[in-house]
Coordinates of C-alpha atoms and ligand atoms in Angstrom, one line a residue:
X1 CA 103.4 133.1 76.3
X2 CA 100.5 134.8 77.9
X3 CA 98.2 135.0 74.7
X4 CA 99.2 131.1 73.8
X5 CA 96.4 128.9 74.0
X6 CA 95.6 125.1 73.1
X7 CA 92.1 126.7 71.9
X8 CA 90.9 130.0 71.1
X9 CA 86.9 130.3 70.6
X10 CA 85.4 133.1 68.0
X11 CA 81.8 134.1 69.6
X12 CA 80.4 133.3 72.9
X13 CA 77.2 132.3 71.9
X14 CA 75.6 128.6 72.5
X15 CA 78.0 126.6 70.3
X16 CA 80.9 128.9 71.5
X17 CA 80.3 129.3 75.2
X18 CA 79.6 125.5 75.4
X19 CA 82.4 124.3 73.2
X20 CA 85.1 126.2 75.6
X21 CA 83.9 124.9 78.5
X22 CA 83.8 121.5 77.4
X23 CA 87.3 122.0 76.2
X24 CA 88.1 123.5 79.5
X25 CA 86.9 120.5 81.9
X26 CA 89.1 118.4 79.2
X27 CA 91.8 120.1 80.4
X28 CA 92.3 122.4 77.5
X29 CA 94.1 126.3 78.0
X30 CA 91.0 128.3 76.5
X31 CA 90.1 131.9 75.4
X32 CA 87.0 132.8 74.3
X33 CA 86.8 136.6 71.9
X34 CA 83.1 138.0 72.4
X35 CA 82.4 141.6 70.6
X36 CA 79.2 141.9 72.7
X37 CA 79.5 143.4 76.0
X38 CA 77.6 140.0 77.8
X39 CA 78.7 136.2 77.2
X40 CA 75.8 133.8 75.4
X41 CA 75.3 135.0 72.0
X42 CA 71.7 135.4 70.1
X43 CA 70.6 132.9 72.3
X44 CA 70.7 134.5 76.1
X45 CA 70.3 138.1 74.1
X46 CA 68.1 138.7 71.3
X47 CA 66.5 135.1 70.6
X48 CA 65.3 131.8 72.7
X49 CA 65.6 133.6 76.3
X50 CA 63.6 136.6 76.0
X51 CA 61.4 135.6 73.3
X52 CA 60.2 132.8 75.9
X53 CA 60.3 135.2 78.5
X54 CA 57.6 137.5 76.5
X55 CA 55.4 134.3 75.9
X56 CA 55.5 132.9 79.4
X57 CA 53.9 136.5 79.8
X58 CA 51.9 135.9 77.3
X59 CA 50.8 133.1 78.9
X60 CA 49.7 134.7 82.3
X61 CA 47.8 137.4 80.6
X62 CA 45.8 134.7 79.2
X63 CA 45.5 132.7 82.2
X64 CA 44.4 136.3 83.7
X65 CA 42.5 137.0 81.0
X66 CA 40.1 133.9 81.8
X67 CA 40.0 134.2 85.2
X68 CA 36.6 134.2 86.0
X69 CA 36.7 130.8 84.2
X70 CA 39.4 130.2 86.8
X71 CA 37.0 131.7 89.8
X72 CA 40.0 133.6 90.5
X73 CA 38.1 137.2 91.5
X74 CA 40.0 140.2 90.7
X75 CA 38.7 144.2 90.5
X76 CA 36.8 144.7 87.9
X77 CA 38.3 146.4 84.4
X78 CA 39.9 144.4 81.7
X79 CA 43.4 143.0 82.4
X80 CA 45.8 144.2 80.6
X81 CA 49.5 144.3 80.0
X82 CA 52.5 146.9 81.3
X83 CA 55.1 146.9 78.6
X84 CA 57.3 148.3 81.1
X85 CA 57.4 145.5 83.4
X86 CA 57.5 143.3 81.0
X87 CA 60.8 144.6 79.6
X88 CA 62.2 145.0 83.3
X89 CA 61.4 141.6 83.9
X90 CA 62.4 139.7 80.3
X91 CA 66.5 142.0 81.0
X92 CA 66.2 140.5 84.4
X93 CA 66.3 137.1 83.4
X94 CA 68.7 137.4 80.5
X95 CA 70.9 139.5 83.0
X96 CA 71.2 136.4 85.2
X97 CA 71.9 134.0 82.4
X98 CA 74.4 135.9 81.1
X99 CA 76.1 137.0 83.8
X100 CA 75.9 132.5 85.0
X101 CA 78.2 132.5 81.9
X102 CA 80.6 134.9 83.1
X103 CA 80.5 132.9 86.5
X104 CA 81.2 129.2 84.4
X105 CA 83.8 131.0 82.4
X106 CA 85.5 132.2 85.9
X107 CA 85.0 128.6 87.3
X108 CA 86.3 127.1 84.3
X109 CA 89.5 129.0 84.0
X110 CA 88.5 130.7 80.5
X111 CA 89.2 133.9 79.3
X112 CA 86.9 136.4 78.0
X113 CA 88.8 138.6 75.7
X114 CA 86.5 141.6 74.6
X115 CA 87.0 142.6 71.2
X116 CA 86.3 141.4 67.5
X117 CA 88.1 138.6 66.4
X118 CA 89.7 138.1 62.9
X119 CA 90.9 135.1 61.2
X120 CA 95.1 136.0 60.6
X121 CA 96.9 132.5 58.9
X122 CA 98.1 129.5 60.7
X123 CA 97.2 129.5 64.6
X124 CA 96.8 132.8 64.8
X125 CA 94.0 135.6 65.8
X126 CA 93.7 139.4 65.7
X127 CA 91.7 140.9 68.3
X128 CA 90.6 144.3 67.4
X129 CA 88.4 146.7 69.6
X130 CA 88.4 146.5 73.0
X131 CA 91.1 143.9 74.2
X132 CA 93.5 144.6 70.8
X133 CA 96.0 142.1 70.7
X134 CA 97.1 139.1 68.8
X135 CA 96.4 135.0 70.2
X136 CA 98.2 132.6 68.8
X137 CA 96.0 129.0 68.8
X138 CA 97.1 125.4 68.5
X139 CA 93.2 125.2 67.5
X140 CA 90.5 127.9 66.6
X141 CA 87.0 127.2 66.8
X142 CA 85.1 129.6 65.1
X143 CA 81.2 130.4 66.2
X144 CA 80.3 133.2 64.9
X145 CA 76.2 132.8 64.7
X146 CA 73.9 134.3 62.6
X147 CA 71.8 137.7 62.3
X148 CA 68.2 138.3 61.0
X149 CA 68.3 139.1 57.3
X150 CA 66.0 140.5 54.7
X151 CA 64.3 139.6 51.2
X152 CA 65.4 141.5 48.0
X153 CA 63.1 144.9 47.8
X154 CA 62.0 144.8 51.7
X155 CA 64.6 147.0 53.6
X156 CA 64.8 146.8 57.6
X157 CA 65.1 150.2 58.8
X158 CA 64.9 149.0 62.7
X159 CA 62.0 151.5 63.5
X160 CA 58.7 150.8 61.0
X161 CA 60.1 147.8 59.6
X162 CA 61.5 145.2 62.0
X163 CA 63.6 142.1 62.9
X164 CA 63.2 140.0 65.8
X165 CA 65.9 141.5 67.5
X166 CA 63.7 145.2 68.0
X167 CA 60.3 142.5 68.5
X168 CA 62.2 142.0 71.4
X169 CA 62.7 145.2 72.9
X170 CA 58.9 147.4 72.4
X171 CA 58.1 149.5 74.7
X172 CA 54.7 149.2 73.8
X173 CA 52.2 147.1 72.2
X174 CA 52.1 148.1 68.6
X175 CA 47.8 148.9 67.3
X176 CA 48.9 146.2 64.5
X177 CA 51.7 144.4 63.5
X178 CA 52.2 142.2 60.3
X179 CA 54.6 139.2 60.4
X180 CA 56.2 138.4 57.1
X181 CA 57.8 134.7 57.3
X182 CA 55.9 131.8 59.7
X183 CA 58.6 129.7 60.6
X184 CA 59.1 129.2 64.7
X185 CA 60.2 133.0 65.2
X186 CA 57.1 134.6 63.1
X187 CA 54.8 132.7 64.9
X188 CA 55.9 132.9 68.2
X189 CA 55.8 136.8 67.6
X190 CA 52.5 136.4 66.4
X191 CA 51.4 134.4 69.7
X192 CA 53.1 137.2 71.9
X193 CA 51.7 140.5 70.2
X194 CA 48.3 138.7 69.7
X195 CA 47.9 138.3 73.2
X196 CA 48.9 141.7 74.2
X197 CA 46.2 143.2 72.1
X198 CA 47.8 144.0 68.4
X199 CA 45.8 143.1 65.1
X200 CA 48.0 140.8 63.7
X201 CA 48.4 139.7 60.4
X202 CA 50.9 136.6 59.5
X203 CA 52.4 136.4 56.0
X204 CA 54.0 133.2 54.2
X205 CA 55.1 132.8 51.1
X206 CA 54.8 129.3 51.2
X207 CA 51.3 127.1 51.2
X208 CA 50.9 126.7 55.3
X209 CA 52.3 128.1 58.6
X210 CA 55.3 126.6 60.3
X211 CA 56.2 124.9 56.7
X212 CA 59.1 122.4 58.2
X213 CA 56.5 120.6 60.4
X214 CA 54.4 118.0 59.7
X215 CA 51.6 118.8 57.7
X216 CA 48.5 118.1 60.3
X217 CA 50.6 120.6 62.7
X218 CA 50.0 123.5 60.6
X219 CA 46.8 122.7 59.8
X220 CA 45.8 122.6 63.5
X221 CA 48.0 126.0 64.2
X222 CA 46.1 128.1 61.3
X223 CA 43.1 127.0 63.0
X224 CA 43.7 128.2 66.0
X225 CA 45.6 131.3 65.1
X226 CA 42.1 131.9 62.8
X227 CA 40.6 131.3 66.5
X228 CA 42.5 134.0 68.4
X229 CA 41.9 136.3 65.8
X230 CA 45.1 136.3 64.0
X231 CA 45.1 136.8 59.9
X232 CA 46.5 133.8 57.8
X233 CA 47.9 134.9 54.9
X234 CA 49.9 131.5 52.9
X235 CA 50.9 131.0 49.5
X236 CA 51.2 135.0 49.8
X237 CA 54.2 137.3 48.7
X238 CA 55.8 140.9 50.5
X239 CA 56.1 142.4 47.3
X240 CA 56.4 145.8 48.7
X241 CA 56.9 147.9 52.0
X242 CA 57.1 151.5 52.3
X243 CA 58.0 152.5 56.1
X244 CA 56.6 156.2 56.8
X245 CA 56.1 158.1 59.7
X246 CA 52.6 156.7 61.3
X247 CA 53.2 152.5 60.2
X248 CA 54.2 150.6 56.9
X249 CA 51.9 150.4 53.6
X250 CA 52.5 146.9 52.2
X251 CA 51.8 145.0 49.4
X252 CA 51.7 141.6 48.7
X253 CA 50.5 139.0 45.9
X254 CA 47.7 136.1 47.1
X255 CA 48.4 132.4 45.2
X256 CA 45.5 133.7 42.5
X257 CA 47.9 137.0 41.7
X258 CA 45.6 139.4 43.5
X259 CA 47.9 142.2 44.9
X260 CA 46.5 143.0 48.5
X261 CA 47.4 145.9 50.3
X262 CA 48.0 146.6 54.2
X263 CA 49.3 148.8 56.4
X264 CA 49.9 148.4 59.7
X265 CA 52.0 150.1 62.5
X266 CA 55.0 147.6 62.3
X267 CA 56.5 145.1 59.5
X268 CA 58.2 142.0 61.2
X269 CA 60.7 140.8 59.1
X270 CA 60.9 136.7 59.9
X271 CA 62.1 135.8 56.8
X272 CA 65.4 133.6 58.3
X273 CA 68.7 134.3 58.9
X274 CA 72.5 134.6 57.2
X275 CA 75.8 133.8 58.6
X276 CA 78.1 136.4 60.1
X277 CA 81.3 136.1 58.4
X278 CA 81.7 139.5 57.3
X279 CA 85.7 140.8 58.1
X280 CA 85.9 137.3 59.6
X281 CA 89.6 136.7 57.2
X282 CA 87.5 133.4 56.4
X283 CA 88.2 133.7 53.2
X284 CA 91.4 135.5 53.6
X285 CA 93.0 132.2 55.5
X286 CA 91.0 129.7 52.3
X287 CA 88.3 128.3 54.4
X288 CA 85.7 127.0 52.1
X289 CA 82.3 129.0 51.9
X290 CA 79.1 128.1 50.6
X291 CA 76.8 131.5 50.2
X292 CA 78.9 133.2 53.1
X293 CA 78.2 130.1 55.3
X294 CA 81.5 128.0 55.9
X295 CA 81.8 124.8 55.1
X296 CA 82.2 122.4 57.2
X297 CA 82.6 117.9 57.5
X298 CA 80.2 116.5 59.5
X299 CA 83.1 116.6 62.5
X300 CA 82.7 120.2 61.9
X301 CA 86.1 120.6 60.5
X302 CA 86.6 123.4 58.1
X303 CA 89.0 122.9 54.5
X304 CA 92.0 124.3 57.0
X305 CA 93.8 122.2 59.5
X306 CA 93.2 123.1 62.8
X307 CA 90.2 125.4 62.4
X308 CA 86.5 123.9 63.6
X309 CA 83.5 126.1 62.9
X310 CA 80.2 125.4 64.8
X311 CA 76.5 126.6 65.1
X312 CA 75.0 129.0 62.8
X313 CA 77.6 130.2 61.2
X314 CA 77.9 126.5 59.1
X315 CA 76.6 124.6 56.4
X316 CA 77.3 120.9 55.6
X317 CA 77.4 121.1 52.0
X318 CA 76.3 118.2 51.7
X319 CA 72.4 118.4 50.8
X320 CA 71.9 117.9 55.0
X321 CA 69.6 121.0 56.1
X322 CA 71.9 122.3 59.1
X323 CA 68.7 123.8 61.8
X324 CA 69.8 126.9 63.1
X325 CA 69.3 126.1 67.0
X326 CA 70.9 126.7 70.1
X327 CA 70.5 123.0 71.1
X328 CA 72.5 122.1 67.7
X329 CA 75.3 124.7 68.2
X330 CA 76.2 123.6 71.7
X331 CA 76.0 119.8 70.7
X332 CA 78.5 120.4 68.0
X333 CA 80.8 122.8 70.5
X334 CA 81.1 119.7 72.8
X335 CA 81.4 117.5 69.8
X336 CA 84.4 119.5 68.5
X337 CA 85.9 120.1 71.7
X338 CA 85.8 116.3 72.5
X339 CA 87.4 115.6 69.1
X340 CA 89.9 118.0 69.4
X341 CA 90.9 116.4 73.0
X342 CA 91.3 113.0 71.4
X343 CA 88.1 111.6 71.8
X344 CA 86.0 109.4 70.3
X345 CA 83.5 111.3 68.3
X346 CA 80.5 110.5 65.8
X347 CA 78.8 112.6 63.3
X348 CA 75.4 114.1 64.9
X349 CA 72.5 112.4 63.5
X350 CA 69.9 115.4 62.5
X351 CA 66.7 113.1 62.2
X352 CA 66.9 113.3 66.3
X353 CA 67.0 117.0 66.8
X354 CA 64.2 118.2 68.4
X355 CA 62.4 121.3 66.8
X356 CA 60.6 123.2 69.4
X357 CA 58.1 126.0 68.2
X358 CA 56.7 128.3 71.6
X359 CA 53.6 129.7 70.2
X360 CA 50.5 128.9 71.6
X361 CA 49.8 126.3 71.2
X362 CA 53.1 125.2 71.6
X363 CA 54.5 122.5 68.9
X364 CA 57.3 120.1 69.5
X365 CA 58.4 117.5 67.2
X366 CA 61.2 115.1 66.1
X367 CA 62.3 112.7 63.3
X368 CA 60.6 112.3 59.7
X369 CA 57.1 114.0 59.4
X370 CA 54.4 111.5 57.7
X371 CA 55.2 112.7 53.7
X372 CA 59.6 112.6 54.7
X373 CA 59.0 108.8 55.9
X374 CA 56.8 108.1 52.3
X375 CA 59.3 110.1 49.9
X376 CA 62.0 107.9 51.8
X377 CA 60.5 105.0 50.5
X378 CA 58.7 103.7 54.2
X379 CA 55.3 102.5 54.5
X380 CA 53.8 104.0 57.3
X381 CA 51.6 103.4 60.4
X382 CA 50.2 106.6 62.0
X383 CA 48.7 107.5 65.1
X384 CA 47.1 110.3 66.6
X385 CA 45.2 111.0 70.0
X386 CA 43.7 114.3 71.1
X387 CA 45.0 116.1 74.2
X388 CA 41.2 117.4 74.5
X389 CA 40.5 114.2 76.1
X390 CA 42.7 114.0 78.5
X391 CA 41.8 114.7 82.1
X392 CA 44.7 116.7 82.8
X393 CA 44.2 119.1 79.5
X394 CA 40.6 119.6 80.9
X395 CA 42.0 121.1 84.2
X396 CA 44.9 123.3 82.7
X397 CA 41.6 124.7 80.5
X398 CA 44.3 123.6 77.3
X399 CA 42.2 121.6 75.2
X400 CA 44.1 122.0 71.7
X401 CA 46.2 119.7 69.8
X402 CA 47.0 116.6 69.1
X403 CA 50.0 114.1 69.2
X404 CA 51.0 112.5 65.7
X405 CA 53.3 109.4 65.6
X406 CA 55.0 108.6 62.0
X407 CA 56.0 104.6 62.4
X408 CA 57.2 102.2 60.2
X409 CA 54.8 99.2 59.1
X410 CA 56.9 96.8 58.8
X411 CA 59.7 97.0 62.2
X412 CA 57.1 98.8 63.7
X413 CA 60.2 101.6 64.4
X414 CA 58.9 104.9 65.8
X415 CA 60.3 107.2 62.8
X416 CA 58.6 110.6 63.7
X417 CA 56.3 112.0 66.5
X418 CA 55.0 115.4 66.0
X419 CA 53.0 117.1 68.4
X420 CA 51.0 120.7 69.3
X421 CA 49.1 121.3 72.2
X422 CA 50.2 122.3 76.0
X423 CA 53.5 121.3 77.2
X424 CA 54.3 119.8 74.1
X425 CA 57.9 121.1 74.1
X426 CA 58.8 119.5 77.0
X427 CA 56.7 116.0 76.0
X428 CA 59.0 115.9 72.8
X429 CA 61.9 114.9 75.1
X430 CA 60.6 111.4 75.4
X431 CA 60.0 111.0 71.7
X432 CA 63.5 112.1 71.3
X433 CA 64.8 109.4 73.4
X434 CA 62.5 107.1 71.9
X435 CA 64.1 107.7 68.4
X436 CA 67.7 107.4 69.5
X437 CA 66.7 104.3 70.9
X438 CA 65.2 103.2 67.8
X439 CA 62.4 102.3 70.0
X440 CA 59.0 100.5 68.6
X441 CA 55.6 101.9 68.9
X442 CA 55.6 98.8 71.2
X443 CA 57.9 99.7 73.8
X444 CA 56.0 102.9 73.6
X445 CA 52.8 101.4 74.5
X446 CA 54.5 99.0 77.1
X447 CA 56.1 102.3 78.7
X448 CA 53.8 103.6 81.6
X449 CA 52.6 106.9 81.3
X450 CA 51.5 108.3 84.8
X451 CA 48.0 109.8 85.2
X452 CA 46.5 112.3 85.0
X453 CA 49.6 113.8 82.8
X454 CA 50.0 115.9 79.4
X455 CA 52.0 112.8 78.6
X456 CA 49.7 110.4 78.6
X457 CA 48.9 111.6 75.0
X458 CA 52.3 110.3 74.0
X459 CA 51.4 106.7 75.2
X460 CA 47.6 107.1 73.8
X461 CA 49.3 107.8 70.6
X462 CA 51.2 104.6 70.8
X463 CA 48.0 103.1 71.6
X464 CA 46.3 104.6 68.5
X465 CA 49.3 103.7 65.8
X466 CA 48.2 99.9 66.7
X467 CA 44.8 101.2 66.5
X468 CA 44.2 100.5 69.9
X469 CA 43.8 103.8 71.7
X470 CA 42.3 103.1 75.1
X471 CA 39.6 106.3 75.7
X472 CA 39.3 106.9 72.1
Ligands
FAD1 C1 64.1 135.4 68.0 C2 64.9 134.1 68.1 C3 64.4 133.1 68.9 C4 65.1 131.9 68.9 N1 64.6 130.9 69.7 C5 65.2 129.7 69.8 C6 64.7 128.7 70.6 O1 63.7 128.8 71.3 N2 65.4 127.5 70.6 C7 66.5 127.3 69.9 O2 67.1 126.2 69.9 N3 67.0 128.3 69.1 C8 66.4 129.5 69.0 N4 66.9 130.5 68.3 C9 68.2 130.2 67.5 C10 69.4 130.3 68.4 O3 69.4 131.5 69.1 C11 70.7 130.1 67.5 O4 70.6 128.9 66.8 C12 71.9 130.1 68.4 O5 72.0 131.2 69.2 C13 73.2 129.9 67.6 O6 74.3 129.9 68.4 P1 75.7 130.2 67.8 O7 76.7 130.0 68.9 O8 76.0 129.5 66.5 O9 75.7 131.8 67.4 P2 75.2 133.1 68.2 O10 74.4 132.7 69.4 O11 74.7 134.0 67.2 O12 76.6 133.6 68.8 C14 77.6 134.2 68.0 C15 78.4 135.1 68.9 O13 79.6 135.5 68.1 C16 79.9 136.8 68.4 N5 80.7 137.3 67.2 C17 80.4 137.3 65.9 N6 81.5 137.6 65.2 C18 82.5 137.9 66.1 C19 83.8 138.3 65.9 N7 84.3 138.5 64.7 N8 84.6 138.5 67.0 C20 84.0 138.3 68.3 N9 82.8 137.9 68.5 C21 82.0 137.7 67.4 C22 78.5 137.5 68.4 O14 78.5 138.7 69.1 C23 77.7 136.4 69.2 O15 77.7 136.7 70.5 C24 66.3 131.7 68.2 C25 66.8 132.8 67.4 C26 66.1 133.9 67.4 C27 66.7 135.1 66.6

């Protein structure tokens, strides 16, 4: 039967895309349905791509911005940014990516059925829109992702008040822009927009910045967002916006129950994100749902045979905090896609999942921050060393930061390292090997770190948890 295959995928975003072609090169018969009109989900479209595409221009403007620091001589004026290039540029790249995953697909033998898929009883799905027909599936994998969502009493009307997904897309930069939520996507907004000239204000509701990291990390972030001119509003609460025709008047309540009020030309909404589920059949077929997230076991098996859900779109259910991350969704694609292929397959461990935060200064970190390691009952050793000092921070002019490491006293076990300052997304790689290794502090320190790197701060921080830093 043409439309008979050993796995059908639901969404073609980084758990979707990556779980068929693992399935594929197993030797699985796959279709992938994808409603958007290009392959690769939130990821490639509206999230990690072209939000790091805005801050690696970010990044030159400041590097332009400083260039008499630099001696670089260029005519005189002050640098500034073209919105439209920047767009041209940021579609080019997510163009490309996209259009690789049509070329893997291809290579891979995997069919892209447009349309909108729907859950429709044993093995089977309804593809409405576009390619209408109906697939019949030995297994169904659904990975359906997430979109940006709201608090009670603060409507998004896409124009005046916004979600990343329009952040993404301005044509120009706004006079002033206030940021309601400071997990990684409010700040990374704030980084971008700052930057490019806006007044902007960052609102959280809870008592610091970036509130999953490690405490010391968002104390050193609001003090350099205070730095670059960005307002820090924490312990503070949206209470009301009003979207008119010029900007957005806005109210919110301080921790001492003052009610402030702002207005500025935009409201980014940051506040997280829900599961897409909606005229899914989920429930129709009985998979079990937690607050419109399906449940799943940790091998991402839902309560019906033969249907796996992955990536955003899931909750554990079982107290485990499931990160919404591309890097997550396409680990558990190829961990389904293994399992379903008859291989050997264990649970993912989310104490190694890198968290990687692109605002400037960037923040990477992995494992338990220093208060997790205490409440789990660990006494701990920690360690910290400046990247100021390093020679190679002193020529990239990126003197910020710090990196943290949480250890344990008694095994000496690296348990957490946590880390802001340049390049600190791509030092966290080593950390993360480090913790799957279960390595010590002292095969950190024994591990040479060549010089002059950004890494070196990694093995002075090794150096520092046995209090031994050497150019401390
Ligand atoms: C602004 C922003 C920045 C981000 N930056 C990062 C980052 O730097 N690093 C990182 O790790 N993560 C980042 N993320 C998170 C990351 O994008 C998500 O975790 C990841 O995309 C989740 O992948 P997924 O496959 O679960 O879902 P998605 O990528 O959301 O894909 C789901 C796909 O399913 C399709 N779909 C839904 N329903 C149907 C249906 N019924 N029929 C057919 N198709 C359907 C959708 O069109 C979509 O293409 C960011 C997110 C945002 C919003």
């Amino acid at each position: 039967m043409a439309n008979a295959y050993d796995v059908v995928v639901i969404g073609a975003g980084t758990g979707g895309y990556v779980a068929a072609i693992r399935a594929a090169q197993l030797g699985k018969k796959v279709a992938v349905v994808e409603k958007q009109k290009a392959l690769g989900g939130t990821c490639l479209i509206w999230g990690c791509i072209p939000t790091k595409a805005l801050l690696e221009h970010a990044h030159a403007l400041k590097v332009v911005q400083n260039a008499k620091e630099w001696g670089v001589t260029i005519p005189a004026g002050t640098p500034g940014i073209d919105m439209g290039q920047v767009q041209t540029r940021k579609d080019k790249i997510v163009g490309g990516l996209t259009k690789g995953v049509e070329y893997l697909f291809k290579k891979n033998k995997i069919d892209w059925i447009k349309g909108t898929a729907r859950l429709a009883g044993k093995g089977t799905v309804v593809v409405t829109e576009g390619d209408a027909q109906e697939l019949q599936a030995a297994e169904i994998i659904v990975a359906t992702g997430s979109y940006a969502r709201s608090v009670p009493g603060i409507e998004i009307d896409r124009t005046r008040i916004i979600t990343s997904d329009e952040a993404i897309h301005l044509k120009a930069v706004p006079k002033s822009l206030v940021i309601m939520g400071s997990g990684a996507v409010g700040v990374e907004f704030a980084s971008i927009y700052r930057r490019f000239g806006s007044e902007v204000t960052i609102i959280e509701l809870l008592p610091r910045l970036v509130p999953v990291e490690d405490e010391a990390i968002s104390a050193e972030l609001e003090k350099s967002f205070k730095k670059q001119g960005i307002a820090v509003m924490t312990g503070t609460k949206v209470t009301k916006a009003v979207a008119g025709a010029k900007g957005v008047d806005i109210e919110a309540q301080t921790p001492d129950g003052e009610t402030k009020k702002l207005s500025a030309e935009l409201l980014l909404v940051a506040t997280g994100r829900g599961p897409v589920t909606t005229g899914l059949g989920a429930e129709e077929v009985g998979l079990a749902m937690d607050r419109g997230y399906i449940k799943v076991d940790e091998l991402y098996r839902t309560s019906v045979p033969n249907i796996s859900a992955i990536g955003d779109v899931v909750t554990l259910g079982n107290g485990t905090v499931h990160p919404q991350l591309a890097h997550v969704s396409s680990a558990e694609g190829i961990l389904v896609a293994e399992r379903i292929a008859g291989l050997e397959v264990k649970p993912i461990n989310f104490d190694h999942v890198p968290g990687c935060t692109y605002c400037d200064p960037e923040i990477g970190s992995v494992g338990l921050t220093e208060a997790e390691a205490k409440k789990r009952g660990y006494e701990v050793r920690i360690g910290s060393f400046p990247f100021g000092v390093l020679g190679r921070a002193k020529m990239a002019g990126e003197p910020e930061g710090f990196v943290k490491i949480v250890a344990d006293k008694r095994y000496d076990e690296v348990l957490g390292v946590h880390m802001i300052g340049p390049r600190s997304t791509e030092l966290v790689a080593e950390a993360v090997l480090a913790l799957r290794l279960e390595c010590t502090v002292e095969e950190l320190i024994k591990t040479i770190h060549a010089h002059p790197t950004f890494a070196e701060a990694v093995g002075e921080a090794a150096h520092a948890t046995h209090g031994a830093a050497i150019h401390l």
